[in-house]
CSV table of C-alpha atoms in Angstrom, one decimal:
chain,number,residue,atom,x,y,z
G,1288,UNK,CA,-69.0,100.1,17.8
G,1289,UNK,CA,-69.8,96.7,19.3
G,1290,UNK,CA,-67.1,94.3,18.3
G,1291,UNK,CA,-65.0,91.8,20.2
G,1292,UNK,CA,-61.3,91.8,20.6
G,1293,UNK,CA,-61.3,88.3,19.1
G,1294,UNK,CA,-58.8,87.9,16.3
G,1295,UNK,CA,-60.1,85.3,13.9
G,1296,UNK,CA,-56.6,84.8,12.3
G,1297,UNK,CA,-55.0,83.8,15.5
G,1298,UNK,CA,-53.8,80.2,15.5
G,1299,UNK,CA,-55.6,77.9,17.9
G,1300,UNK,CA,-52.3,77.2,19.8
G,1301,UNK,CA,-52.6,80.4,21.7
G,1302,UNK,CA,-56.0,79.6,23.0
G,1303,UNK,CA,-54.5,77.6,25.8
G,1304,UNK,CA,-52.9,80.7,27.3
G,1305,UNK,CA,-55.2,82.8,29.6
G,1306,UNK,CA,-53.8,86.0,31.1
G,1307,UNK,CA,-54.7,86.6,34.9
G,1308,UNK,CA,-57.1,89.5,35.3
G,1309,UNK,CA,-54.6,91.4,37.4
G,1310,UNK,CA,-52.7,92.4,34.3
G,1311,UNK,CA,-55.5,93.8,32.1
G,1312,UNK,CA,-57.0,95.4,35.2
G,1313,UNK,CA,-53.8,97.4,35.8
G,1314,UNK,CA,-53.5,98.5,32.3
G,1315,UNK,CA,-57.1,99.7,32.4
G,1316,UNK,CA,-56.4,101.6,35.6
G,1317,UNK,CA,-53.4,103.4,33.9
G,1318,UNK,CA,-55.7,104.3,30.9
G,1319,UNK,CA,-58.4,105.7,33.2
G,1320,UNK,CA,-55.9,107.8,35.0
G,1321,UNK,CA,-55.0,109.3,31.8
G,1322,UNK,CA,-58.5,110.2,30.6
G,1323,UNK,CA,-59.5,107.0,28.8
G,1324,UNK,CA,-62.4,105.2,30.4
G,1325,UNK,CA,-62.5,101.5,30.5
G,1326,UNK,CA,-65.6,101.5,28.3
G,1327,UNK,CA,-63.8,103.5,25.7
G,1328,UNK,CA,-60.8,101.3,25.7
G,1329,UNK,CA,-62.7,98.0,25.7
G,1330,UNK,CA,-65.0,99.4,22.9
G,1331,UNK,CA,-68.0,97.3,23.7
G,1332,UNK,CA,-66.5,94.1,24.8
G,1333,UNK,CA,-68.8,92.5,27.3
G,1334,UNK,CA,-66.5,92.7,30.4
G,1335,UNK,CA,-68.8,94.9,32.5
G,1336,UNK,CA,-70.8,93.7,35.5
G,1337,UNK,CA,-73.3,95.4,37.6
G,1338,UNK,CA,-72.5,98.9,36.5
G,1339,UNK,CA,-69.0,98.5,37.9
G,1340,UNK,CA,-66.2,97.7,35.4
G,1341,UNK,CA,-64.1,94.8,36.1
G,1342,UNK,CA,-62.0,92.5,34.1
G,1343,UNK,CA,-62.0,88.8,33.9
G,1344,UNK,CA,-58.9,86.6,32.8
G,1345,UNK,CA,-58.3,87.2,29.0
G,1346,UNK,CA,-57.1,84.9,26.3
G,1347,UNK,CA,-54.1,86.0,24.3
G,1348,UNK,CA,-56.1,87.3,21.3
G,1349,UNK,CA,-58.0,89.7,23.5
G,1350,UNK,CA,-55.0,90.6,25.5
G,1351,UNK,CA,-53.0,91.6,22.3
G,1352,UNK,CA,-55.8,93.7,21.2
G,1353,UNK,CA,-56.1,95.4,24.5
G,1354,UNK,CA,-52.3,96.2,24.3
G,1355,UNK,CA,-52.7,97.5,20.7
G,1356,UNK,CA,-55.4,100.0,22.1
G,1357,UNK,CA,-53.2,101.1,25.0
G,1358,UNK,CA,-50.2,101.6,22.7
G,1359,UNK,CA,-52.2,103.7,20.5
G,1360,UNK,CA,-53.7,105.8,23.3
G,1361,UNK,CA,-50.5,106.1,25.4
G,1362,UNK,CA,-47.6,105.8,23.0
G,1363,UNK,CA,-43.9,106.0,24.0
G,1364,UNK,CA,-44.5,105.9,27.7
G,1365,UNK,CA,-43.6,102.4,28.7
G,1366,UNK,CA,-46.9,101.0,29.7
G,1367,UNK,CA,-45.3,97.6,30.4
G,1368,UNK,CA,-42.9,99.1,32.8
G,1369,UNK,CA,-45.5,101.3,34.3
G,1370,UNK,CA,-47.9,98.3,34.9
G,1371,UNK,CA,-45.1,96.1,36.3
G,1372,UNK,CA,-44.2,98.9,38.8
G,1373,UNK,CA,-47.8,98.9,40.0
G,1374,UNK,CA,-47.8,95.2,40.8
G,1375,UNK,CA,-46.0,94.5,44.0
G,1376,UNK,CA,-45.7,90.9,45.2
G,1377,UNK,CA,-48.9,91.2,47.1
G,1378,UNK,CA,-50.7,91.5,43.9
G,1379,UNK,CA,-50.0,87.9,43.2
G,1380,UNK,CA,-51.8,86.5,46.2
G,1381,UNK,CA,-50.4,83.4,47.9
G,1382,UNK,CA,-47.4,83.3,45.6
G,1383,UNK,CA,-46.4,86.9,46.5
G,1384,UNK,CA,-46.7,86.1,50.2
G,1385,UNK,CA,-44.6,83.0,49.8
G,1386,UNK,CA,-41.8,85.1,48.1
G,1387,UNK,CA,-42.1,87.9,50.7
G,1388,UNK,CA,-42.0,85.6,53.7
G,1389,UNK,CA,-39.2,83.4,52.4
G,1390,UNK,CA,-36.2,82.8,54.7
G,1391,UNK,CA,-33.6,83.9,52.1
G,1392,UNK,CA,-33.5,85.3,48.5
G,1393,UNK,CA,-32.5,81.9,47.4
G,1394,UNK,CA,-35.6,80.3,49.0
G,1395,UNK,CA,-37.7,82.9,47.3
G,1396,UNK,CA,-36.3,82.0,43.9
G,1397,UNK,CA,-37.0,78.4,44.6
G,1398,UNK,CA,-40.6,79.1,45.3
G,1399,UNK,CA,-40.9,81.5,42.3
G,1400,UNK,CA,-39.7,78.7,40.0
G,1401,UNK,CA,-41.9,76.2,41.7
G,1402,UNK,CA,-45.2,78.2,41.4
G,1403,UNK,CA,-44.4,80.4,38.4
G,1404,UNK,CA,-47.1,78.7,36.4
G,1405,UNK,CA,-49.8,80.1,38.6
G,1406,UNK,CA,-49.3,83.6,37.4
G,1407,UNK,CA,-46.6,83.6,34.7
G,1408,UNK,CA,-48.9,82.2,32.1
G,1409,UNK,CA,-47.3,81.8,28.7
G,1410,UNK,CA,-43.9,82.9,30.0
G,1411,UNK,CA,-41.0,80.7,30.6
G,1412,UNK,CA,-38.7,81.3,33.5
G,1413,UNK,CA,-35.2,79.9,33.7
G,1414,UNK,CA,-32.6,80.3,36.3
G,1415,UNK,CA,-28.8,79.8,35.9
G,1416,UNK,CA,-25.8,80.7,38.1
G,1417,UNK,CA,-22.6,81.4,36.3
G,1418,UNK,CA,-19.6,83.7,36.5
G,1419,UNK,CA,-20.6,84.9,39.9
G,1420,UNK,CA,-24.2,85.9,38.9
G,1421,UNK,CA,-27.6,84.5,39.3
G,1422,UNK,CA,-29.7,85.2,36.2
G,1423,UNK,CA,-33.5,85.0,35.8
G,1424,UNK,CA,-34.3,84.8,32.2
G,1425,UNK,CA,-37.8,85.3,30.8
G,1426,UNK,CA,-39.3,84.6,27.4
G,1427,UNK,CA,-42.7,84.2,25.8
G,1428,UNK,CA,-43.8,80.7,24.9
G,1429,UNK,CA,-45.7,81.8,21.7
G,1430,UNK,CA,-45.2,84.3,18.9
G,1431,UNK,CA,-46.6,87.8,19.5
G,1432,UNK,CA,-45.9,91.1,17.7
G,1433,UNK,CA,-42.7,92.6,18.6
G,1434,UNK,CA,-44.1,95.6,20.4
G,1435,UNK,CA,-46.5,93.3,22.4
G,1436,UNK,CA,-43.5,91.2,23.3
G,1437,UNK,CA,-41.7,94.2,24.6
G,1438,UNK,CA,-44.6,95.3,26.9
G,1439,UNK,CA,-45.3,91.8,28.3
G,1440,UNK,CA,-41.6,91.1,29.1
G,1441,UNK,CA,-41.0,94.7,30.5
G,1442,UNK,CA,-44.0,94.2,32.7
G,1443,UNK,CA,-43.0,90.8,33.9
G,1444,UNK,CA,-39.4,91.7,34.6
G,1445,UNK,CA,-40.4,94.8,36.5
G,1446,UNK,CA,-42.7,92.6,38.6
G,1447,UNK,CA,-39.7,90.4,39.4
G,1448,UNK,CA,-37.4,93.3,40.1
G,1449,UNK,CA,-40.1,94.7,42.5
G,1450,UNK,CA,-40.4,91.5,44.3
G,1451,UNK,CA,-36.7,90.7,44.8
G,1452,UNK,CA,-35.7,94.3,46.0
G,1453,UNK,CA,-38.5,94.0,48.5
G,1454,UNK,CA,-36.5,91.0,50.0
G,1455,UNK,CA,-33.1,92.8,50.1
G,1456,UNK,CA,-32.0,96.4,49.5
G,1457,UNK,CA,-28.7,95.0,48.4
G,1458,UNK,CA,-30.4,93.6,45.2
G,1459,UNK,CA,-31.6,97.2,44.4
G,1460,UNK,CA,-28.0,98.3,44.5
G,1461,UNK,CA,-26.2,95.4,42.8
G,1462,UNK,CA,-28.9,93.9,40.5
G,1463,UNK,CA,-29.2,94.7,36.8
G,1464,UNK,CA,-32.0,94.3,34.2
G,1465,UNK,CA,-31.2,93.3,30.7
G,1466,UNK,CA,-33.6,93.7,27.7
G,1467,UNK,CA,-33.0,92.5,24.2
G,1468,UNK,CA,-34.4,95.5,22.4
G,1469,UNK,CA,-33.0,99.0,21.5
G,1470,UNK,CA,-33.3,101.7,24.2
G,1471,UNK,CA,-36.8,103.3,24.0
G,1472,UNK,CA,-37.6,107.0,24.5
G,1473,UNK,CA,-38.6,106.3,28.1
G,1474,UNK,CA,-35.2,104.4,28.9
G,1475,UNK,CA,-34.2,107.3,31.2
G,1476,UNK,CA,-37.4,106.7,33.4
G,1477,UNK,CA,-36.5,103.0,33.7
G,1478,UNK,CA,-33.1,103.9,35.0
G,1479,UNK,CA,-34.4,106.5,37.4
G,1480,UNK,CA,-36.7,103.7,38.9
G,1481,UNK,CA,-34.6,100.6,38.5
G,1482,UNK,CA,-31.0,101.7,38.3
G,1483,UNK,CA,-28.9,99.5,36.2
G,1484,UNK,CA,-30.7,98.7,32.9
G,1485,UNK,CA,-28.9,97.5,29.8
G,1486,UNK,CA,-30.5,97.4,26.3
G,1487,UNK,CA,-29.6,95.3,23.1
G,1488,UNK,CA,-28.8,92.4,25.4
G,1489,UNK,CA,-28.8,88.8,24.1
G,1490,UNK,CA,-31.8,87.8,26.4
G,1491,UNK,CA,-34.2,89.4,28.7
G,1492,UNK,CA,-33.3,88.8,32.3
G,1493,UNK,CA,-32.8,90.2,35.8
G,1494,UNK,CA,-29.4,89.3,37.4
G,1495,UNK,CA,-27.6,89.9,40.5
G,1496,UNK,CA,-24.4,88.6,42.4
G,1497,UNK,CA,-25.1,85.0,43.3
G,1498,UNK,CA,-23.8,85.4,46.8
G,1499,UNK,CA,-27.0,87.3,47.5
G,1500,UNK,CA,-28.9,84.1,47.3
G,1501,UNK,CA,-27.9,83.5,50.9
G,1502,UNK,CA,-29.1,87.0,51.9
G,1503,UNK,CA,-31.9,86.9,54.6
G,1504,UNK,CA,-35.2,88.2,53.5
G,1505,UNK,CA,-36.1,91.5,55.1
G,1506,UNK,CA,-39.7,90.2,55.6
G,1507,UNK,CA,-39.0,86.6,56.5
G,1508,UNK,CA,-41.7,84.8,58.5
G,1509,UNK,CA,-41.7,81.0,59.0
G,1510,UNK,CA,-45.4,80.7,59.8
G,1511,UNK,CA,-46.4,83.0,56.9
G,1512,UNK,CA,-44.0,81.1,54.7
G,1513,UNK,CA,-45.5,77.7,55.4
G,1514,UNK,CA,-49.1,79.0,55.1
G,1515,UNK,CA,-48.4,80.7,51.8
G,1516,UNK,CA,-46.9,77.6,50.3
G,1517,UNK,CA,-49.8,75.5,51.4
G,1518,UNK,CA,-52.1,78.1,49.8
G,1519,UNK,CA,-50.2,77.9,46.6
G,1520,UNK,CA,-50.5,74.2,46.6
G,1521,UNK,CA,-54.3,74.5,47.1
G,1522,UNK,CA,-54.6,77.1,44.2
G,1523,UNK,CA,-52.4,74.8,42.1
G,1524,UNK,CA,-54.8,71.8,42.7
G,1525,UNK,CA,-57.8,74.0,42.2
G,1526,UNK,CA,-57.0,75.7,38.9
G,1527,UNK,CA,-55.4,72.3,37.9
G,1528,UNK,CA,-51.7,72.1,37.1
G,1529,UNK,CA,-52.9,68.7,35.8
G,1530,UNK,CA,-55.3,70.6,33.5
G,1531,UNK,CA,-52.3,71.8,31.5
G,1532,UNK,CA,-51.7,69.2,28.7
G,1533,UNK,CA,-48.4,67.4,28.6
G,1534,UNK,CA,-47.7,69.2,25.3
G,1535,UNK,CA,-47.9,72.5,27.1
G,1536,UNK,CA,-45.8,71.4,30.0
G,1537,UNK,CA,-43.1,70.3,27.3
G,1538,UNK,CA,-43.4,73.7,25.7
G,1539,UNK,CA,-42.7,75.3,28.9
G,1540,UNK,CA,-39.5,73.4,29.3
G,1541,UNK,CA,-38.2,74.0,25.7
G,1542,UNK,CA,-36.3,77.1,26.5
G,1543,UNK,CA,-33.6,78.2,24.2
G,1544,UNK,CA,-30.4,78.5,26.1
G,1545,UNK,CA,-26.8,79.2,24.9
G,1546,UNK,CA,-26.2,75.4,24.5
G,1547,UNK,CA,-29.5,74.9,22.5
G,1548,UNK,CA,-32.7,73.3,23.7
G,1549,UNK,CA,-33.0,70.5,26.2
G,1550,UNK,CA,-33.3,67.0,24.6
G,1551,UNK,CA,-36.2,64.6,25.0
G,1552,UNK,CA,-34.6,62.7,27.9
G,1553,UNK,CA,-33.9,66.0,29.7
G,1554,UNK,CA,-37.3,67.4,29.3
G,1555,UNK,CA,-38.7,64.1,30.7
G,1556,UNK,CA,-36.4,64.5,33.8
G,1557,UNK,CA,-37.5,68.1,34.3
G,1558,UNK,CA,-41.1,66.8,34.2
G,1559,UNK,CA,-40.3,64.1,36.6
G,1560,UNK,CA,-41.4,61.4,34.0
G,1561,UNK,CA,-39.7,58.5,32.4
G,1562,UNK,CA,-39.0,59.0,28.7
G,1563,UNK,CA,-41.5,56.2,28.1
G,1564,UNK,CA,-44.3,58.0,30.0
G,1565,UNK,CA,-43.6,61.2,28.4
G,1566,UNK,CA,-43.8,59.7,24.9
G,1567,UNK,CA,-47.0,57.8,25.7
G,1568,UNK,CA,-48.7,61.0,27.0
G,1569,UNK,CA,-47.8,63.0,24.0
G,1570,UNK,CA,-49.0,60.2,21.8
G,1571,UNK,CA,-52.3,60.2,23.7
G,1572,UNK,CA,-52.7,63.9,23.0
G,1573,UNK,CA,-51.9,63.3,19.3
G,1574,UNK,CA,-48.6,65.0,19.2
G,1575,UNK,CA,-44.9,64.1,19.5
G,1576,UNK,CA,-41.8,65.9,20.9
G,1577,UNK,CA,-40.3,66.6,17.4
G,1578,UNK,CA,-43.5,68.5,16.5
G,1579,UNK,CA,-43.4,70.6,19.6
G,1580,UNK,CA,-39.7,71.3,19.2
G,1581,UNK,CA,-40.4,72.6,15.7
G,1582,UNK,CA,-43.2,74.8,17.0
G,1583,UNK,CA,-40.7,76.3,19.6
G,1584,UNK,CA,-38.0,76.6,17.0
G,1585,UNK,CA,-40.5,78.7,14.7
G,1586,UNK,CA,-41.4,80.8,17.7
G,1587,UNK,CA,-37.8,81.7,18.5
G,1588,UNK,CA,-36.8,82.0,14.9
G,1589,UNK,CA,-39.5,84.7,14.5
G,1590,UNK,CA,-38.1,86.6,17.5
G,1591,UNK,CA,-34.4,86.2,16.5
G,1592,UNK,CA,-35.1,87.5,13.0
G,1593,UNK,CA,-36.3,90.7,14.5
G,1594,UNK,CA,-32.6,91.3,15.5
G,1595,UNK,CA,-30.9,92.6,12.4
G,1596,UNK,CA,-27.5,92.2,14.1
G,1597,UNK,CA,-27.9,88.5,13.9
G,1598,UNK,CA,-26.9,86.8,10.6
G,1599,UNK,CA,-29.4,84.1,9.4
G,1600,UNK,CA,-26.6,81.6,9.5
G,1601,UNK,CA,-26.0,82.3,13.2
G,1602,UNK,CA,-29.6,82.1,14.0
G,1603,UNK,CA,-29.8,78.6,12.3
G,1604,UNK,CA,-26.9,77.4,14.5
G,1605,UNK,CA,-28.6,78.9,17.6
G,1606,UNK,CA,-31.8,76.9,16.8
G,1607,UNK,CA,-29.8,73.6,16.3
G,1608,UNK,CA,-29.4,73.6,12.6
G,1609,UNK,CA,-25.9,72.8,11.7
G,1610,UNK,CA,-26.8,73.3,7.9
G,1611,UNK,CA,-28.4,76.8,7.2
G,1612,UNK,CA,-30.1,75.4,4.1
G,1613,UNK,CA,-32.0,73.0,6.4
G,1614,UNK,CA,-33.2,75.9,8.5
G,1615,UNK,CA,-34.3,77.8,5.4
G,1616,UNK,CA,-36.4,74.8,4.2
G,1617,UNK,CA,-38.0,74.4,7.6
G,1618,UNK,CA,-38.8,78.0,7.9
G,1619,UNK,CA,-40.4,78.0,4.4
G,1620,UNK,CA,-42.6,75.2,5.6
G,1621,UNK,CA,-43.7,77.2,8.7
G,1622,UNK,CA,-44.1,80.6,7.1
G,1623,UNK,CA,-44.2,80.2,3.4
G,1624,UNK,CA,-41.2,82.3,2.9
G,1625,UNK,CA,-37.4,82.3,3.5
G,1626,UNK,CA,-36.0,83.7,6.7
G,1627,UNK,CA,-34.4,86.6,4.8
G,1628,UNK,CA,-37.7,87.4,3.0
G,1629,UNK,CA,-39.5,87.4,6.5
G,1630,UNK,CA,-36.8,89.7,7.9
G,1631,UNK,CA,-37.0,92.1,5.0
G,1632,UNK,CA,-40.9,92.2,5.2
G,1633,UNK,CA,-40.6,93.1,8.9
G,1634,UNK,CA,-38.0,95.8,8.1
G,1635,UNK,CA,-40.3,97.3,5.5
G,1636,UNK,CA,-43.2,97.5,8.2
G,1637,UNK,CA,-41.1,99.7,10.5
């Protein structure tokens, strides 16, 4: 066969997300070690150069198709976890160096938030400190198939885990990973490597006692820290943080928390803009805040409807709809069916 991974049915909105090459490269390494050559996995896609196979950055449509192949070839083994385990902080260049050389765990977390966009493409990262814990929560900024979401988040959280336990052995002992899906067949393997892992959680996160934010980093180096941050700033300028549209930046800040979504003024503050500037830039891009919020609500609705333990009325309230009927009408406009019909269709597929 000689066909591309391109999915003609994908919405254009996902085209703005490009997955760094380190991720598909790692997955192809895993496949090769298990008897599946990159040529066979890629199936004719033009990603080879000079007789040596190497992978470039991938758009989301290609990346999801790659995950489909791997989940078929290597089922029930936790390829997301396995890939994340193979990606130490040093795999992420200057960002990894900045984290490793940070003075404290808290400083590393600050730099992780600051430069997350360099590698955490299409993933939101939020940090909150409450009830004696610091929680790092991840989610995906676009809708993907449930099994793809599990692989992507498992990989990202495992990468985060590897980074922070490199800073302090105490984090390895006292930290915990929470995942919002049922325990898979390979759950025991996760616990053997990570320790405390909980399934069926409300969100996907890694958390640890907040007093550990003051813990000195085992690899702290002031010169290396300054140099790494400078390199991150150069990388940011080169690949163009400014190249991200204002709409994408807004979507990155529209993270569903227990209190709902941030409002327009809050998003403007998070982006260091005045509300007037934010409104003008969105108008220049032909969109508005309400439209981006609806896109985000649709994405999160699809994810939450996968959880059969949540009633539709509860999901409506979580998404900011005080009247479930309004949520139903909005969902019908988004998907052409009611939330209950969508949920039942998903159940019938499993």
